[in-house]
mmCIF file of C-alpha atoms in Angstrom:
data_model
loop_
_atom_site.group_PDB
_atom_site.id
_atom_site.type_symbol
_atom_site.label_atom_id
_atom_site.label_comp_id
_atom_site.label_asym_id
_atom_site.label_seq_id
_atom_site.Cartn_x
_atom_site.Cartn_y
_atom_site.Cartn_z
ATOM 1 C CA ALA A 1 40.935 -5.273 12.588
ATOM 2 C CA HIS A 2 38.304 -3.373 14.713
ATOM 3 C CA GLN A 3 41.278 -0.864 16.218
ATOM 4 C CA GLN A 4 42.460 -0.478 12.440
ATOM 5 C CA HIS A 5 38.984 0.259 11.019
ATOM 6 C CA ILE A 6 36.934 1.814 13.681
ATOM 7 C CA VAL A 7 38.000 5.600 13.002
ATOM 8 C CA PRO A 8 37.776 5.445 9.210
ATOM 9 C CA VAL A 9 34.293 3.643 9.527
ATOM 10 C CA VAL A 10 32.972 6.386 11.661
ATOM 11 C CA THR A 11 34.405 9.325 9.654
ATOM 12 C CA GLN A 12 32.822 7.513 6.454
ATOM 13 C CA ALA A 13 29.362 7.152 8.042
ATOM 14 C CA LEU A 14 29.289 10.862 9.434
ATOM 15 C CA LYS A 15 30.356 11.969 5.804
ATOM 16 C CA GLN A 16 28.010 9.585 4.247
ATOM 17 C CA ALA A 17 25.138 10.623 6.291
ATOM 18 C CA GLY A 18 25.984 14.559 5.978
ATOM 19 C CA VAL A 19 25.985 14.744 9.728
ATOM 20 C CA ASP A 20 28.710 16.571 11.591
ATOM 21 C CA LYS A 21 29.500 14.881 14.925
ATOM 22 C CA SER A 22 28.615 18.323 16.918
ATOM 23 C CA GLU A 23 24.942 17.157 15.741
ATOM 24 C CA LEU A 24 24.662 13.946 17.554
ATOM 25 C CA SER A 25 22.463 13.402 20.458
ATOM 26 C CA ALA A 26 24.061 10.079 21.862
ATOM 27 C CA VAL A 27 26.430 7.306 21.005
ATOM 28 C CA ALA A 28 25.271 3.761 20.981
ATOM 29 C CA TYR A 29 27.422 0.946 21.121
ATOM 30 C CA THR A 30 27.436 -2.751 21.824
ATOM 31 C CA LEU A 31 28.208 -3.761 25.246
ATOM 32 C CA GLY A 32 27.713 -7.554 24.465
ATOM 33 C CA PRO A 33 27.289 -10.424 23.846
ATOM 34 C CA GLY A 34 30.302 -11.294 21.713
ATOM 35 C CA LEU A 35 34.236 -11.530 21.452
ATOM 36 C CA LEU A 36 35.744 -9.651 24.207
ATOM 37 C CA GLY A 37 38.578 -8.187 22.076
ATOM 38 C CA SER A 38 36.353 -6.405 19.674
ATOM 39 C CA LEU A 39 33.628 -5.362 22.453
ATOM 40 C CA ILE A 40 36.584 -3.695 24.309
ATOM 41 C CA VAL A 41 37.622 -1.469 21.329
ATOM 42 C CA GLY A 42 33.832 -0.541 20.412
ATOM 43 C CA SER A 43 33.306 0.402 24.207
ATOM 44 C CA CYS A 44 36.694 2.380 24.525
ATOM 45 C CA PHE A 45 35.872 4.123 21.457
ATOM 46 C CA GLY A 46 32.202 4.790 22.021
ATOM 47 C CA LYS A 47 32.798 5.968 25.558
ATOM 48 C CA THR A 48 35.821 8.357 24.522
ATOM 49 C CA PHE A 49 33.812 9.787 21.568
ATOM 50 C CA ALA A 50 30.489 10.293 23.900
ATOM 51 C CA GLN A 51 32.719 12.120 26.405
ATOM 52 C CA ALA A 52 34.407 14.293 24.084
ATOM 53 C CA LEU A 53 31.136 15.627 22.658
ATOM 54 C CA ASP A 54 29.457 15.751 26.123
ATOM 55 C CA ILE A 55 26.646 13.535 24.933
ATOM 56 C CA PRO A 56 24.932 10.339 26.724
ATOM 57 C CA ILE A 57 26.099 6.831 26.146
ATOM 58 C CA VAL A 58 23.758 4.130 25.562
ATOM 59 C CA THR A 59 24.874 0.625 25.643
ATOM 60 C CA VAL A 60 23.052 -2.061 23.239
ATOM 61 C CA ASN A 61 22.468 -5.859 23.542
ATOM 62 C CA HIS A 62 23.976 -7.166 20.395
ATOM 63 C CA MET A 63 20.886 -9.672 20.212
ATOM 64 C CA LYS A 64 18.309 -6.963 20.805
ATOM 65 C CA GLY A 65 19.785 -5.366 18.019
ATOM 66 C CA HIS A 66 19.365 -8.222 15.783
ATOM 67 C CA VAL A 67 15.697 -8.272 16.738
ATOM 68 C CA LEU A 68 15.125 -4.661 16.060
ATOM 69 C CA SER A 69 16.875 -4.773 12.508
ATOM 70 C CA HIS A 70 13.131 -5.694 11.711
ATOM 71 C CA PHE A 71 12.451 -1.730 12.109
ATOM 72 C CA ILE A 72 15.248 -0.220 9.840
ATOM 73 C CA GLU A 73 12.849 -0.584 6.834
ATOM 74 C CA ASP A 74 9.365 -1.567 5.899
ATOM 75 C CA PRO A 75 7.618 -3.708 6.114
ATOM 76 C CA LYS A 76 7.529 -3.786 9.725
ATOM 77 C CA PRO A 77 5.788 -6.387 12.280
ATOM 78 C CA GLU A 78 3.342 -5.568 14.944
ATOM 79 C CA PHE A 79 3.722 -6.155 18.423
ATOM 80 C CA PRO A 80 3.594 -8.565 19.885
ATOM 81 C CA PHE A 81 5.601 -10.756 17.561
ATOM 82 C CA LEU A 82 7.832 -13.879 17.488
ATOM 83 C CA CYS A 83 11.425 -13.466 16.402
ATOM 84 C CA LEU A 84 13.741 -16.773 15.613
ATOM 85 C CA THR A 85 17.146 -15.142 16.252
ATOM 86 C CA VAL A 86 19.721 -17.405 14.442
ATOM 87 C CA SER A 87 23.479 -16.796 14.408
ATOM 88 C CA GLY A 88 26.883 -18.036 14.862
ATOM 89 C CA GLY A 89 26.659 -17.743 18.862
ATOM 90 C CA HIS A 90 23.006 -17.933 19.505
ATOM 91 C CA THR A 91 19.604 -19.522 18.594
ATOM 92 C CA GLN A 92 16.598 -18.008 20.379
ATOM 93 C CA TYR A 93 12.729 -17.473 20.274
ATOM 94 C CA VAL A 94 11.923 -14.317 21.437
ATOM 95 C CA ILE A 95 8.551 -12.819 22.217
ATOM 96 C CA VAL A 96 8.798 -9.281 21.364
ATOM 97 C CA ARG A 97 6.011 -7.059 23.154
ATOM 98 C CA ASP A 98 7.638 -3.761 22.596
ATOM 99 C CA TYR A 99 10.705 -2.108 21.239
ATOM 100 C CA LEU A 100 12.609 -2.839 24.616
ATOM 101 C CA ASP A 101 10.164 -5.787 26.002
ATOM 102 C CA MET A 102 11.520 -8.655 24.930
ATOM 103 C CA GLU A 103 11.500 -12.433 26.454
ATOM 104 C CA VAL A 104 13.420 -15.659 25.407
ATOM 105 C CA VAL A 105 10.853 -18.327 25.743
ATOM 106 C CA GLY A 106 13.378 -20.886 23.915
ATOM 107 C CA GLU A 107 16.923 -21.426 23.088
ATOM 108 C CA THR A 108 19.561 -23.778 22.206
ATOM 109 C CA ILE A 109 21.228 -25.484 25.426
ATOM 110 C CA ASP A 110 24.502 -25.913 23.637
ATOM 111 C CA ASP A 111 25.641 -25.401 19.833
ATOM 112 C CA ALA A 112 24.001 -22.477 18.211
ATOM 113 C CA ALA A 113 22.414 -23.326 14.554
ATOM 114 C CA GLY A 114 25.290 -21.010 12.893
ATOM 115 C CA GLU A 115 27.879 -23.126 14.798
ATOM 116 C CA ALA A 116 26.434 -26.321 13.756
ATOM 117 C CA PHE A 117 26.627 -25.168 10.021
ATOM 118 C CA ASP A 118 30.324 -23.961 10.798
ATOM 119 C CA LYS A 119 31.575 -26.817 12.308
ATOM 120 C CA THR A 120 30.017 -29.148 9.788
ATOM 121 C CA ALA A 121 31.842 -27.067 7.059
ATOM 122 C CA LYS A 122 35.176 -27.424 8.871
ATOM 123 C CA MET A 123 34.727 -31.314 8.902
ATOM 124 C CA LEU A 124 34.061 -30.831 5.125
ATOM 125 C CA GLY A 125 37.272 -29.006 4.847
ATOM 126 C CA LEU A 126 35.294 -25.915 3.677
ATOM 127 C CA PRO A 127 36.435 -22.215 4.822
ATOM 128 C CA TYR A 128 35.045 -20.226 7.417
ATOM 129 C CA PRO A 129 32.457 -18.855 7.697
ATOM 130 C CA GLY A 130 30.815 -22.421 6.248
ATOM 131 C CA GLY A 131 26.934 -21.601 6.671
ATOM 132 C CA PRO A 132 26.910 -19.653 3.228
ATOM 133 C CA ILE A 133 29.004 -22.219 1.539
ATOM 134 C CA ILE A 134 27.068 -25.279 2.553
ATOM 135 C CA ASP A 135 23.599 -22.984 1.803
ATOM 136 C CA LYS A 136 25.046 -22.896 -2.008
ATOM 137 C CA LEU A 137 26.369 -26.291 -2.079
ATOM 138 C CA ALA A 138 23.004 -27.903 -0.745
ATOM 139 C CA LYS A 139 21.077 -26.716 -3.943
ATOM 140 C CA GLU A 140 22.232 -29.329 -5.782
ATOM 141 C CA GLY A 141 22.114 -32.054 -3.344
ATOM 142 C CA ASP A 142 19.835 -34.758 -1.764
ATOM 143 C CA PRO A 143 18.333 -33.703 1.630
ATOM 144 C CA ASN A 144 17.833 -37.244 2.712
ATOM 145 C CA PHE A 145 21.153 -38.812 1.855
ATOM 146 C CA LEU A 146 22.321 -38.871 5.291
ATOM 147 C CA LYS A 147 20.228 -40.182 7.904
ATOM 148 C CA LEU A 148 20.624 -37.886 10.847
ATOM 149 C CA PRO A 149 19.039 -37.539 14.159
ATOM 150 C CA ARG A 150 17.089 -34.531 15.684
ATOM 151 C CA PRO A 151 18.145 -34.276 19.170
ATOM 152 C CA LYS A 152 15.499 -33.402 21.738
ATOM 153 C CA ALA A 153 16.439 -30.811 24.743
ATOM 154 C CA HIS A 154 14.529 -31.096 28.029
ATOM 155 C CA ARG A 155 12.538 -27.959 27.613
ATOM 156 C CA ALA A 156 9.758 -28.042 25.400
ATOM 157 C CA PHE A 157 11.091 -24.835 23.450
ATOM 158 C CA ASP A 158 14.788 -25.467 23.512
ATOM 159 C CA LEU A 159 17.169 -26.990 21.172
ATOM 160 C CA SER A 160 20.176 -29.153 20.957
ATOM 161 C CA PHE A 161 22.589 -29.323 17.975
ATOM 162 C CA SER A 162 25.500 -30.772 19.319
ATOM 163 C CA GLY A 163 24.207 -34.549 18.736
ATOM 164 C CA LEU A 164 23.818 -33.599 15.278
ATOM 165 C CA LYS A 165 27.081 -32.564 14.967
ATOM 166 C CA THR A 166 28.575 -35.660 16.509
ATOM 167 C CA SER A 167 26.421 -37.782 14.358
ATOM 168 C CA VAL A 168 27.902 -35.986 11.378
ATOM 169 C CA LEU A 169 31.260 -36.536 12.282
ATOM 170 C CA TYR A 170 31.098 -40.264 13.188
ATOM 171 C CA GLN A 171 29.258 -40.977 9.601
ATOM 172 C CA LEU A 172 31.911 -39.155 7.770
ATOM 173 C CA ARG A 173 34.603 -40.662 9.953
ATOM 174 C CA LYS A 174 33.207 -44.257 9.214
ATOM 175 C CA ALA A 175 32.494 -43.638 5.164
ATOM 176 C CA LYS A 176 36.136 -42.116 4.739
ATOM 177 C CA ALA A 177 37.792 -45.045 6.159
ATOM 178 C CA LYS A 178 35.913 -47.026 3.429
ATOM 179 C CA ASP A 179 36.360 -44.298 0.762
ATOM 180 C CA PRO A 180 38.749 -41.661 1.077
ATOM 181 C CA ALA A 181 36.939 -39.811 -1.721
ATOM 182 C CA TYR A 182 33.525 -40.000 0.056
ATOM 183 C CA VAL A 183 33.278 -36.255 0.996
ATOM 184 C CA ASP A 184 34.224 -34.997 -2.303
ATOM 185 C CA ARG A 185 31.850 -37.278 -4.192
ATOM 186 C CA HIS A 186 28.994 -36.584 -1.833
ATOM 187 C CA MET A 187 29.686 -32.990 -0.830
ATOM 188 C CA ASN A 188 26.434 -31.613 -2.128
ATOM 189 C CA ASP A 189 24.155 -34.391 -0.670
ATOM 190 C CA ILE A 190 26.065 -34.018 2.772
ATOM 191 C CA CYS A 191 25.473 -30.310 2.781
ATOM 192 C CA ALA A 192 21.936 -30.544 1.928
ATOM 193 C CA SER A 193 21.218 -33.281 4.412
ATOM 194 C CA VAL A 194 22.778 -31.193 7.373
ATOM 195 C CA GLN A 195 21.112 -28.226 6.056
ATOM 196 C CA ASN A 196 17.778 -30.107 6.018
ATOM 197 C CA VAL A 197 17.840 -30.940 9.433
ATOM 198 C CA ILE A 198 18.859 -27.556 11.052
ATOM 199 C CA ILE A 199 16.102 -25.723 9.355
ATOM 200 C CA GLU A 200 13.726 -28.606 10.148
ATOM 201 C CA MET A 201 14.400 -28.479 13.779
ATOM 202 C CA LEU A 202 14.304 -24.713 13.718
ATOM 203 C CA LEU A 203 10.926 -24.613 11.996
ATOM 204 C CA ASP A 204 9.261 -27.414 13.929
ATOM 205 C CA LYS A 205 9.976 -25.607 17.226
ATOM 206 C CA LEU A 206 8.949 -22.384 15.560
ATOM 207 C CA VAL A 207 5.449 -23.743 15.005
ATOM 208 C CA MET A 208 5.442 -25.037 18.478
ATOM 209 C CA VAL A 209 6.002 -21.499 19.926
ATOM 210 C CA ALA A 210 3.968 -19.521 17.705
ATOM 211 C CA ASP A 211 0.911 -22.086 18.257
ATOM 212 C CA HIS A 212 1.447 -21.901 22.177
ATOM 213 C CA TYR A 213 1.648 -18.079 22.490
ATOM 214 C CA GLY A 214 -1.005 -17.477 19.496
ATOM 215 C CA LEU A 215 1.519 -15.287 17.631
ATOM 216 C CA THR A 216 0.938 -14.594 13.834
ATOM 217 C CA ASP A 217 3.587 -12.060 12.918
ATOM 218 C CA ILE A 218 6.871 -13.986 12.748
ATOM 219 C CA GLY A 219 10.408 -12.609 11.996
ATOM 220 C CA ILE A 220 14.007 -14.082 11.851
ATOM 221 C CA ALA A 221 17.104 -12.331 12.232
ATOM 222 C CA GLY A 222 20.985 -12.956 12.655
ATOM 223 C CA GLY A 223 23.516 -14.109 10.308
ATOM 224 C CA VAL A 224 21.674 -17.564 9.568
ATOM 225 C CA SER A 225 18.617 -15.607 8.741
ATOM 226 C CA ALA A 226 20.375 -14.892 5.675
ATOM 227 C CA ASN A 227 20.087 -18.610 4.610
ATOM 228 C CA ARG A 228 18.353 -19.130 1.322
ATOM 229 C CA GLU A 229 16.725 -22.513 2.084
ATOM 230 C CA LEU A 230 15.518 -21.142 5.806
ATOM 231 C CA ARG A 231 13.856 -18.089 3.964
ATOM 232 C CA GLU A 232 12.142 -20.021 1.541
ATOM 233 C CA ARG A 233 10.886 -22.610 3.749
ATOM 234 C CA LEU A 234 9.765 -20.271 6.419
ATOM 235 C CA SER A 235 7.819 -18.133 3.756
ATOM 236 C CA ALA A 236 6.021 -21.233 2.408
ATOM 237 C CA LEU A 237 5.216 -22.147 6.251
ATOM 238 C CA GLY A 238 3.623 -18.574 6.735
ATOM 239 C CA GLU A 239 1.272 -19.037 3.843
ATOM 240 C CA GLU A 240 0.459 -22.336 4.952
ATOM 241 C CA LYS A 241 -0.291 -21.068 8.658
ATOM 242 C CA GLY A 242 -1.817 -17.874 7.655
ATOM 243 C CA TRP A 243 1.460 -16.032 9.301
ATOM 244 C CA ARG A 244 2.763 -12.803 8.262
ATOM 245 C CA ILE A 245 6.530 -13.629 7.681
ATOM 246 C CA PHE A 246 9.149 -10.727 8.170
ATOM 247 C CA LEU A 247 12.541 -11.175 6.521
ATOM 248 C CA PRO A 248 15.310 -8.439 7.002
ATOM 249 C CA ALA A 249 17.457 -7.259 3.992
ATOM 250 C CA PHE A 250 20.457 -9.253 3.974
ATOM 251 C CA ALA A 251 22.558 -6.321 4.786
ATOM 252 C CA TYR A 252 20.765 -6.338 8.078
ATOM 253 C CA CYS A 253 21.098 -9.990 8.805
ATOM 254 C CA THR A 254 24.726 -10.183 9.842
ATOM 255 C CA ASP A 255 26.321 -8.167 12.310
ATOM 256 C CA ASN A 256 25.889 -4.430 11.535
ATOM 257 C CA ALA A 257 25.662 -0.736 12.770
ATOM 258 C CA ALA A 258 22.179 0.045 11.691
ATOM 259 C CA MET A 259 20.684 -2.727 14.148
ATOM 260 C CA ILE A 260 22.700 -1.113 16.887
ATOM 261 C CA ALA A 261 21.586 2.512 15.904
ATOM 262 C CA MET A 262 17.704 1.341 15.748
ATOM 263 C CA THR A 263 18.234 0.082 19.213
ATOM 264 C CA GLY A 264 20.049 2.759 20.536
ATOM 265 C CA TYR A 265 17.668 5.105 19.230
ATOM 266 C CA HIS A 266 14.718 3.527 21.116
ATOM 267 C CA GLN A 267 16.813 3.577 24.278
ATOM 268 C CA TYR A 268 17.444 7.078 23.811
ATOM 269 C CA LEU A 269 14.000 7.815 23.619
ATOM 270 C CA ALA A 270 13.314 5.762 26.924
ATOM 271 C CA LYS A 271 16.244 7.995 28.653
ATOM 272 C CA ASP A 272 17.784 4.448 28.872
ATOM 273 C CA PHE A 273 21.492 5.651 29.605
ATOM 274 C CA ALA A 274 24.591 4.199 30.564
ATOM 275 C CA ASP A 275 27.205 5.312 33.034
ATOM 276 C CA ILE A 276 30.977 5.541 31.925
ATOM 277 C CA SER A 277 32.059 2.708 34.118
ATOM 278 C CA ALA A 278 29.819 0.226 32.058
ATOM 279 C CA SER A 279 32.114 -2.639 31.190
ATOM 280 C CA PRO A 280 31.709 -5.110 27.988
ATOM 281 C CA LYS A 281 29.793 -8.189 28.692
ATOM 282 C CA PRO A 282 30.841 -11.151 26.153
ATOM 283 C CA ARG A 283 27.873 -13.201 27.751
ATOM 284 C CA PHE A 284 25.210 -10.465 28.232
ATOM 285 C CA LYS A 285 21.839 -11.898 28.370
ATOM 286 C CA LEU A 286 18.689 -10.657 26.618
#
């Protein structure tokens, strides 16, 4: 799909922007982290495109892009701020001191929050990606229906979601053995219970990190930051704590080119250029 769409998408983007390729100053593309197949397509195209135009290459960390999605539109946070980056592959608490100065102070030690949503959805027979569907179904459910654990991680600001997923699996297996229609009859309640615990864990740790570092500008980014319940509860928590909360527009929560362009722009200003030999990094650390 990446190979099929990359040329038409770039062509359409230039046309919509009213920019000729000869006017470009650099080409920014995602070096990682991510799935190797798609990274290779973007990397090959980005490098070739830049070489043909004789302009610099800027390689971007995908997670840095999520954080800098906060600077695409107003309102924008002030440095330093704390960003909770939650996606299908990552859950990180990032202190952002400047556009290119970021530190991960806490993260998941196993499954990411988005992964916990998607794996739960799979157990429930829901299509992929399951997070948005669970969010929708949870509106009509009881968040206290299932008694679920809040697994602890060894380091203070880290998270663990695999124990939660295992608990859901065993509870569903046991209940379905007694009542095969259990999931269908309690779908909304199960979704609400799982979502409640995931969000509670994310926000409890967020409070700990923000209080420890004395940060009051708080943002969220990544695919899970589009979750309705998370956005509502973070906004309410912000009012209670006196924080300024920053929620990117939905279009900039999921993986998008605008956040890579924003990051590429700041790396361009810093003359942070890459060599043509740069290889995709599926596990590229922030």
